XYZ file of C-alpha atoms in Angstrom:
588
model
C -37.845 12.930 -3.766
C -34.475 14.727 -3.838
C -32.572 14.698 -7.086
C -29.917 12.028 -7.507
C -27.560 10.559 -10.082
C -28.543 7.045 -11.154
C -26.316 4.325 -12.597
C -27.133 0.909 -13.964
C -24.164 -1.448 -14.287
C -24.700 -4.563 -16.421
C -22.351 -7.509 -16.902
C -24.459 -9.999 -18.820
C -21.617 -10.848 -21.239
C -18.739 -11.295 -18.783
C -16.436 -13.101 -21.248
C -16.184 -9.844 -23.238
C -14.723 -8.109 -20.129
C -17.030 -5.134 -20.777
C -19.144 -3.464 -18.112
C -22.154 -1.746 -19.690
C -23.088 1.420 -17.826
C -26.022 3.804 -17.906
C -25.575 7.085 -16.038
C -28.572 9.407 -15.687
C -27.978 12.983 -14.544
C -30.784 15.343 -13.461
C -31.670 18.431 -15.482
C -29.311 21.382 -15.027
C -29.172 24.956 -16.334
C -25.775 24.299 -17.920
C -24.677 21.820 -20.611
C -23.648 18.443 -19.235
C -19.892 17.930 -18.800
C -19.362 14.348 -17.642
C -15.861 13.430 -16.503
C -13.962 10.379 -15.248
C -11.265 10.515 -12.542
C -7.655 10.076 -13.624
C -6.681 8.490 -10.286
C -8.285 6.753 -7.329
C -7.772 7.853 -3.706
C -5.240 5.754 -1.838
C -3.163 5.040 -4.943
C -1.211 8.103 -5.960
C -0.706 7.551 -9.670
C -2.459 9.072 -12.668
C -3.899 5.909 -14.222
C -5.928 7.491 -17.039
C -9.015 5.352 -16.456
C -10.719 6.927 -19.455
C -8.536 4.928 -21.833
C -10.787 1.931 -21.136
C -14.083 3.797 -21.696
C -15.768 3.418 -25.105
C -19.010 3.683 -27.119
C -20.451 6.768 -25.403
C -23.937 7.861 -26.451
C -26.520 10.217 -24.939
C -30.303 10.474 -24.787
C -32.761 12.949 -23.304
C -35.579 12.234 -20.822
C -37.867 10.969 -23.586
C -35.252 8.739 -25.125
C -34.415 11.220 -27.890
C -30.810 11.025 -29.109
C -28.515 13.858 -28.069
C -25.181 14.784 -29.564
C -22.231 13.966 -27.338
C -18.766 15.360 -27.958
C -15.507 14.301 -26.371
C -13.701 17.410 -25.209
C -10.487 15.921 -23.842
C -9.128 12.649 -22.444
C -11.653 12.519 -19.586
C -14.577 14.793 -20.520
C -17.738 14.253 -22.583
C -20.035 17.232 -23.262
C -23.742 17.200 -24.109
C -25.663 20.374 -25.038
C -28.566 19.542 -22.762
C -29.544 22.746 -20.973
C -32.660 22.172 -18.893
C -32.928 18.442 -19.629
C -31.985 15.267 -17.817
C -29.382 13.225 -19.703
C -28.648 9.515 -19.809
C -25.177 8.477 -20.955
C -24.558 4.920 -22.092
C -21.056 3.573 -22.402
C -18.921 0.499 -21.913
C -15.768 0.027 -19.855
C -13.180 -2.632 -20.673
C -12.191 -4.400 -17.445
C -9.521 -7.065 -17.597
C -6.954 -5.867 -15.045
C -7.153 -7.652 -11.720
C -5.795 -5.144 -9.229
C -7.380 -3.451 -6.230
C -7.196 -0.095 -8.035
C -8.878 -0.987 -11.323
C -11.710 -3.272 -12.512
C -11.999 -6.883 -13.635
C -14.795 -8.838 -15.292
C -14.751 -12.437 -16.494
C -16.827 -15.580 -16.226
C -16.105 -15.959 -12.517
C -16.952 -12.504 -11.141
C -17.067 -8.749 -11.653
C -15.083 -6.280 -9.565
C -15.121 -2.546 -10.086
C -13.471 0.384 -8.410
C -15.789 3.359 -8.874
C -13.129 5.751 -10.140
C -12.591 3.549 -13.185
C -16.292 3.151 -14.010
C -18.515 6.058 -12.991
C -18.657 9.284 -14.987
C -19.694 12.246 -12.854
C -20.221 15.994 -13.058
C -18.865 18.615 -10.707
C -22.355 20.165 -10.553
C -23.935 16.952 -9.204
C -20.977 15.587 -7.241
C -22.638 16.359 -3.893
C -25.962 14.630 -4.710
C -26.881 11.087 -3.773
C -25.601 8.522 -6.280
C -27.647 5.351 -6.795
C -26.365 2.145 -8.392
C -28.411 -0.764 -9.737
C -26.484 -3.902 -10.682
C -27.639 -6.281 -13.392
C -25.656 -9.516 -13.086
C -25.723 -13.079 -14.424
C -28.109 -15.486 -12.702
C -26.784 -16.758 -9.401
C -24.431 -13.831 -8.816
C -24.729 -11.608 -5.755
C -23.562 -8.048 -5.210
C -21.295 -7.076 -2.312
C -20.434 -3.487 -1.390
C -20.253 -1.380 1.758
C -22.984 0.950 0.470
C -26.418 0.821 2.052
C -29.152 -0.833 0.020
C -32.457 0.929 -0.676
C -34.784 -1.336 -2.614
C -32.909 -2.426 -5.735
C -30.412 0.426 -5.455
C -27.142 0.809 -3.596
C -26.983 4.400 -2.355
C -23.974 6.669 -1.784
C -24.429 10.030 -0.091
C -22.260 11.673 -2.751
C -19.772 10.839 -5.492
C -16.842 10.624 -3.078
C -18.560 7.862 -1.105
C -19.399 6.070 -4.349
C -15.763 6.084 -5.464
C -14.822 4.923 -1.974
C -17.058 1.822 -2.169
C -15.860 -0.908 -4.549
C -18.256 -3.584 -5.787
C -17.713 -7.338 -6.019
C -20.316 -9.343 -7.914
C -20.233 -13.118 -8.218
C -21.492 -16.493 -6.970
C -19.878 -16.048 -3.569
C -20.903 -17.124 -0.083
C -19.516 -14.618 2.400
C -17.819 -15.374 5.686
C -19.088 -13.341 8.631
C -17.981 -12.262 12.078
C -18.682 -9.466 14.551
C -15.944 -7.215 15.945
C -16.562 -4.552 18.601
C -20.292 -4.992 18.042
C -20.046 -4.308 14.288
C -20.887 -6.929 11.600
C -18.092 -7.786 9.164
C -18.196 -9.779 5.929
C -15.313 -11.485 4.112
C -15.848 -12.243 0.415
C -13.150 -14.395 -1.178
C -12.480 -14.811 -4.915
C -9.928 -17.081 -6.556
C -9.866 -20.112 -4.285
C -11.274 -21.531 -1.086
C -9.640 -20.318 2.124
C -7.721 -23.199 3.774
C -9.194 -22.373 7.198
C -12.170 -20.027 6.976
C -12.905 -20.202 10.695
C -9.351 -19.202 11.566
C -9.446 -16.320 9.091
C -12.565 -14.891 10.709
C -11.282 -15.408 14.241
C -7.901 -13.828 13.524
C -9.373 -10.871 11.624
C -11.819 -10.312 14.458
C -8.966 -10.117 16.973
C -7.029 -7.630 14.821
C -10.106 -5.441 14.284
C -10.941 -5.403 17.984
C -7.364 -4.532 18.924
C -7.600 -1.455 16.704
C -11.048 -0.563 18.018
C -9.620 -0.513 21.544
C -7.061 2.097 20.568
C -9.718 4.532 19.348
C -12.598 3.597 21.628
C -14.766 1.907 19.020
C -15.244 1.577 15.268
C -16.220 4.445 12.942
C -18.597 2.424 10.731
C -21.808 0.415 10.968
C -20.620 -2.564 8.894
C -17.405 -3.554 7.138
C -16.495 -5.596 4.067
C -13.236 -7.417 3.307
C -12.858 -8.259 -0.394
C -10.087 -10.852 -0.746
C -8.602 -11.800 -4.132
C -6.403 -14.908 -4.049
C -4.120 -15.051 -7.074
C -0.980 -16.792 -8.284
C 1.185 -13.815 -7.349
C 1.014 -10.224 -6.230
C 0.266 -8.585 -2.899
C -1.488 -5.311 -2.194
C -4.477 -3.583 -0.732
C -6.561 -0.462 -1.097
C -8.344 1.126 1.816
C -11.906 2.444 1.771
C -14.233 4.101 4.276
C -16.061 0.890 5.207
C -14.287 -1.802 3.180
C -11.007 -2.883 1.695
C -9.842 -4.872 -1.307
C -6.898 -7.221 -0.680
C -4.839 -9.020 -3.330
C -2.795 -11.917 -1.953
C -1.014 -15.031 -3.304
C -3.132 -18.082 -2.519
C -0.099 -20.220 -1.627
C 0.801 -17.694 1.055
C -2.121 -18.783 3.217
C -0.594 -22.252 3.535
C 2.497 -21.217 5.528
C 2.972 -19.563 8.906
C 4.944 -16.693 7.365
C 2.345 -16.219 4.634
C -0.544 -16.219 7.094
C 1.295 -13.612 9.141
C 1.791 -11.530 5.997
C -1.927 -11.724 5.210
C -2.870 -10.553 8.689
C -0.449 -7.616 8.530
C -1.887 -6.616 5.120
C -5.428 -6.739 6.499
C -4.358 -4.844 9.631
C -2.719 -2.165 7.477
C -5.817 -1.490 5.409
C -8.124 -1.640 8.435
C -6.044 0.942 10.314
C -6.649 3.283 7.392
C -10.248 3.541 8.624
C -8.852 6.225 10.896
C -5.467 7.133 9.472
C -6.156 8.492 5.945
C -9.863 7.815 5.366
C -11.066 10.128 8.128
C -7.880 11.760 9.415
C -6.383 12.809 6.087
C -4.051 15.460 4.672
C -5.836 18.759 4.168
C -4.293 18.868 0.692
C -6.689 16.027 -0.238
C -9.819 17.856 0.934
C -11.738 17.741 -1.288
C -10.234 15.261 -3.754
C -9.363 16.722 -7.116
C -9.944 13.780 -9.450
C -8.589 15.630 -12.467
C -4.921 15.737 -11.496
C -2.271 14.951 -8.896
C -3.001 16.066 -5.312
C 0.253 16.964 -3.559
C 1.114 16.529 0.117
C 4.335 15.885 2.032
C 2.430 13.939 4.703
C 2.050 10.511 3.106
C 4.848 9.211 5.347
C 2.525 9.876 8.327
C -0.421 8.102 6.761
C 1.275 5.161 5.070
C 4.526 4.859 7.023
C 2.808 5.149 10.401
C 0.186 2.657 9.237
C 2.970 0.267 8.170
C 4.369 0.493 11.698
C 1.008 -0.306 13.211
C 0.137 -3.206 10.884
C 2.714 -5.509 12.518
C 2.107 -4.009 15.936
C -1.605 -4.793 15.884
C -1.028 -8.393 14.874
C 1.237 -8.546 17.944
C -1.355 -6.827 20.141
C -4.005 -9.246 18.893
C -1.869 -12.098 20.236
C -1.180 -13.461 16.748
C 2.534 -12.654 16.588
C 5.240 -13.120 19.214
C 7.465 -10.266 20.354
C 10.507 -11.974 18.839
C 8.743 -12.302 15.475
C 7.761 -8.661 15.672
C 11.361 -7.605 16.277
C 12.503 -9.841 13.418
C 10.052 -8.202 11.026
C 11.114 -4.763 12.235
C 14.719 -5.774 11.600
C 13.743 -6.759 8.057
C 12.313 -3.280 7.528
C 15.513 -1.692 8.838
C 17.489 -3.969 6.507
C 15.445 -2.960 3.473
C 16.061 0.704 4.282
C 19.777 0.132 4.782
C 20.011 -1.633 1.400
C 18.446 1.300 -0.485
C 21.047 3.846 -1.674
C 18.248 6.282 -2.472
C 17.906 7.070 1.233
C 20.994 9.247 0.801
C 19.429 11.126 -2.129
C 15.742 11.727 -1.422
C 14.194 13.025 1.800
C 11.140 11.421 3.307
C 9.069 14.580 2.831
C 10.008 14.724 -0.848
C 9.246 11.024 -1.247
C 5.703 11.776 -0.081
C 5.338 14.828 -2.287
C 6.489 13.356 -5.589
C 5.238 9.785 -5.215
C 3.134 10.408 -8.345
C 6.264 10.238 -10.490
C 8.669 8.281 -8.277
C 7.215 5.661 -5.914
C 4.371 4.648 -8.218
C 6.525 4.783 -11.339
C 9.680 2.909 -10.355
C 12.440 2.191 -12.845
C 15.917 0.709 -12.768
C 17.333 3.884 -11.188
C 14.760 4.061 -8.377
C 16.861 2.173 -5.770
C 19.631 4.751 -6.284
C 17.478 7.889 -6.394
C 14.412 7.396 -4.207
C 13.128 6.030 -0.934
C 9.695 4.599 -0.147
C 7.612 6.627 2.286
C 6.141 3.312 3.424
C 9.580 1.920 4.259
C 11.377 4.885 5.777
C 8.071 6.151 7.167
C 7.682 2.943 9.178
C 11.153 3.341 10.673
C 10.503 7.002 11.501
C 7.208 5.991 13.130
C 8.832 3.486 15.494
C 11.573 5.986 16.340
C 8.943 8.652 17.022
C 7.011 6.254 19.257
C 10.128 5.397 21.264
C 11.218 9.023 21.463
C 7.811 10.104 22.775
C 7.992 7.330 25.363
C 11.495 8.384 26.392
C 10.611 12.058 26.720
C 7.467 11.372 28.786
C 8.790 8.586 30.993
C 6.609 6.051 29.133
C 3.473 8.029 29.987
C 2.752 8.757 26.308
C 3.602 7.392 22.910
C 2.447 7.215 19.326
C -0.945 5.853 20.422
C -1.594 9.162 22.151
C -0.584 11.083 19.033
C -2.990 9.037 16.901
C -5.843 9.616 19.358
C -5.109 13.345 19.388
C -5.163 13.521 15.583
C -8.412 11.509 15.573
C -10.024 13.869 18.079
C -8.858 16.985 16.240
C -9.219 15.990 12.581
C -11.468 12.920 12.561
C -14.271 15.012 11.098
C -12.529 14.870 7.714
C -11.471 18.535 7.722
C -7.892 17.505 6.997
C -4.519 17.762 8.710
C -2.444 20.802 7.677
C 1.072 20.113 6.456
C 2.542 21.066 9.839
C -0.257 19.382 11.830
C 1.393 16.055 12.638
C 4.571 17.684 13.933
C 2.590 20.181 16.007
C 0.461 17.437 17.555
C 3.567 15.348 18.311
C 5.080 18.311 20.157
C 1.917 18.570 22.250
C 2.157 14.902 23.190
C 5.864 15.233 24.007
C 5.409 18.479 25.915
C 8.310 20.017 23.999
C 9.514 20.783 20.500
C 10.520 17.870 18.280
C 11.805 20.052 15.454
C 15.310 18.535 15.558
C 13.865 15.017 15.278
C 11.606 15.909 12.354
C 14.220 18.015 10.552
C 16.533 15.024 10.463
C 13.890 12.381 9.809
C 11.794 14.200 7.206
C 13.821 16.969 5.605
C 17.333 15.537 5.579
C 19.115 12.684 3.853
C 21.288 12.212 6.934
C 21.175 8.693 8.354
C 18.408 8.266 10.930
C 19.322 8.427 14.600
C 18.560 4.918 15.864
C 19.478 5.632 19.478
C 15.810 5.616 20.686
C 15.957 1.798 20.566
C 18.195 1.963 23.636
C 15.218 3.257 25.619
C 13.691 -0.224 25.421
C 16.971 -2.080 25.882
C 17.663 -2.868 22.242
C 20.784 -2.430 20.139
C 20.854 -2.103 16.347
C 23.408 -4.468 14.846
C 24.423 -5.157 11.255
C 25.971 -7.986 9.264
C 26.434 -8.935 5.610
C 23.548 -10.844 4.036
C 23.982 -14.580 3.744
C 22.201 -14.827 0.389
C 19.885 -12.943 -1.959
C 16.964 -14.361 0.050
C 18.329 -13.041 3.358
C 15.951 -10.300 4.548
C 17.868 -9.521 7.708
C 16.136 -9.312 11.072
C 18.131 -12.176 12.625
C 21.687 -12.585 13.966
C 24.336 -14.173 11.760
C 24.425 -17.980 11.769
C 27.248 -19.616 13.680
C 29.100 -21.217 10.785
C 32.658 -22.095 9.959
C 34.486 -19.193 8.402
C 32.271 -16.655 10.120
C 33.579 -13.151 9.624
C 35.458 -13.758 6.359
C 34.957 -10.748 4.058
C 32.896 -11.677 1.024
C 33.240 -10.373 -2.511
C 30.512 -8.008 -3.695
C 29.314 -7.129 -7.192
C 26.410 -4.767 -6.476
C 23.647 -5.794 -8.883
C 19.998 -6.663 -8.228
C 18.795 -9.735 -10.171
C 15.810 -9.585 -12.495
C 14.750 -13.127 -13.244
C 17.496 -15.577 -14.094
C 19.561 -13.690 -16.645
C 19.271 -9.902 -16.340
C 19.802 -7.114 -13.814
C 16.954 -4.912 -12.573
C 19.302 -2.445 -10.890
C 22.985 -1.618 -10.599
C 23.556 -0.054 -7.195
C 25.079 3.369 -6.764
C 28.822 3.254 -6.061
C 28.999 -0.503 -6.510
C 31.870 -2.338 -8.256
C 29.427 -3.302 -11.038
C 28.563 0.343 -11.686
C 32.206 1.448 -11.632
C 33.179 -1.332 -14.057
C 30.336 -0.642 -16.488
C 27.666 -3.294 -16.060
C 24.222 -1.988 -17.071
C 20.614 -2.675 -16.241
C 19.072 -5.169 -18.704
C 22.452 -6.654 -19.612
C 21.740 -10.325 -20.340
C 24.090 -12.459 -18.275
C 25.994 -15.199 -20.133
C 29.014 -16.264 -18.105
C 31.351 -15.604 -15.185
C 35.036 -16.220 -15.850
C 34.074 -18.157 -18.951
C 31.517 -20.419 -17.211
C 27.767 -20.157 -17.834
C 25.796 -18.845 -14.832
C 22.452 -17.341 -13.965
C 22.187 -14.293 -11.705
C 21.809 -16.381 -8.546
C 24.977 -18.340 -9.238
C 26.762 -15.142 -10.261
C 26.192 -13.494 -6.896
C 27.011 -16.657 -4.933
C 30.295 -17.212 -6.777
C 31.292 -13.574 -6.325
C 30.651 -13.901 -2.588
C 32.896 -16.970 -2.503
C 35.738 -14.754 -3.706
C 37.520 -12.045 -1.750
C 37.290 -8.264 -2.012
C 39.875 -7.081 -4.556
C 39.593 -10.172 -6.761
C 38.862 -9.516 -10.435
C 36.091 -11.439 -12.217
C 35.107 -11.425 -15.889
C 31.364 -10.973 -16.431
C 30.172 -11.767 -19.955
C 26.836 -10.308 -21.065
C 24.790 -9.612 -24.153
C 24.195 -5.871 -24.352
C 21.372 -5.655 -26.844
C 22.772 -7.969 -29.545
C 26.479 -7.508 -28.835
C 28.579 -9.848 -26.669
C 30.535 -7.826 -24.088
C 33.013 -8.922 -21.422
C 33.339 -6.647 -18.397
C 36.173 -7.111 -15.866
C 35.034 -6.179 -12.359
C 37.187 -5.689 -9.268
C 34.989 -6.981 -6.439
C 34.303 -4.886 -3.387
C 33.497 -6.070 0.123
C 29.936 -7.147 0.721
C 28.316 -4.444 2.882
C 26.831 -5.086 6.295
C 23.285 -4.039 5.419
C 21.321 -6.823 7.145
C 20.014 -5.359 10.402
C 18.764 -7.062 13.529
C 17.648 -5.815 16.924
C 19.557 -7.414 19.782
C 18.690 -7.249 23.467
C 21.270 -5.518 25.598
C 23.274 -7.887 27.792
C 22.676 -5.885 30.962
C 19.506 -3.831 30.609
C 18.386 -1.623 33.462
C 15.075 -2.133 35.211
C 13.876 1.058 33.510
C 14.709 -0.341 30.073
C 12.903 -3.594 30.871
C 9.846 -1.654 32.009
C 9.929 0.506 28.864
C 10.169 -2.625 26.716
C 7.128 -4.107 28.427
C 5.162 -0.864 28.077
C 6.014 -0.765 24.359
C 5.344 -4.366 23.310
C 3.176 -5.603 26.169
C 5.557 -8.517 26.826
C 7.809 -9.117 29.811
C 11.516 -8.764 29.056
C 12.228 -12.172 30.543
C 9.665 -13.934 28.377
C 11.077 -15.677 25.304
C 9.746 -14.386 21.997
């Protein structure tokens, strides 16, 4: 039998939130140096998983104790030349996110990067996992089962296969001939049948793009919580965190489907077609690439698009959501400071470590990347007379790099030029390597115009025309702060009246013009005034009461919506239909 690394994961005392792990490594000619990753693929932040690892001990093949020494934050060394070694340790797991691990009386979830020590010498061997769980709990993972063991072909596959263990009954469906399971923790799904049917349609829409699915089975792990939204992609599974109340509204259900579609599209775009800079993963430190916009931003474009293609979103809703994305970009001053390529490169210290200055100094490669993706799609369609688009680019990248060899830093741009039949260097220079405003003219190819208006309230996401109300068009006063809860500011926007007057992040709001207000009332009352009016904002700055006079500016027109042209040409109507699969004349 070939050599392998063996793990036993026990969770017999779940209320202690401690996974108990045994890791047995085969004999090697060198001392054992067992290490834990500092990050997990798909989430580009050094999370220092080793801070939760404790009580490490080592024994030899006969059970004899061996000395184990911690070398640094992530490495344990055993002088074990020529002998197999078993390490025993515990991992504290009480953080319910898709990137970490969580154990309590209801279930156990673990992301492999946070739990499994490995060695570089044995990284390419098979890795076997045996799970010891409380009575009545079942184990769910995308790994194949061999007897009592779950088997990964190597350490990378192990890290790429999260485990969920608990008293769950899975939902099942088949998409494109492939079995899928949905395991839900946290609450019952309001309509389990609808969830399976809708997910099936989304999965099959994606399979049609690439001519089939790249896996033999797939697992959705769904965590319904009181708040929070996020997902992490894996080679044959995904973990999704979603607010349970969201499944009870049409908008929330739509959001869930777009989240699932996003992570599922990663089966191709980042799990198999990936930046060459990530091949192989270096788990010890940051892995730098300027291409994350193409893997996350493009995927963000497709997540809404595939819900549309699955027949689960109307064209008008799609355009509204796209308008909301454009609005979010327009409301971020950091777009004038950081390029999209740099946003991808330094996400380790910017996107994943936001602070109060982030809106002024950075841009999300998800957000701007999505806008660049739709512009690239429309530009490719324009240049080729609607014969080709972003779908063709994705299929080309899949054909060329789907073997996991990795896309070079210039690979996406080169492939796009092939699809277009000409150089796109001017497009990419502006979109990726410049802080110049994006050229939105490609929307005209499909008969759409980009229009802007001031936001109606702090809850206004954009995406829709202004309401027809009395007083329409009156300039509104503008302060330029972002609320944080009811009494403080999370950000003071660059160049805003608040910044010029001297309001600070974390100032505790007390009053406006001598009257007590919270942040919501503050912004509303400022909007009721006119640009040029002076207001007195009273705050506690640390423990000192401060009054700051502010001369209001004019509320900016940063809510964007996409309007149909009044007199589109037949060519524009045809391009619109080719893009969204919906007749121009049809209502959304």
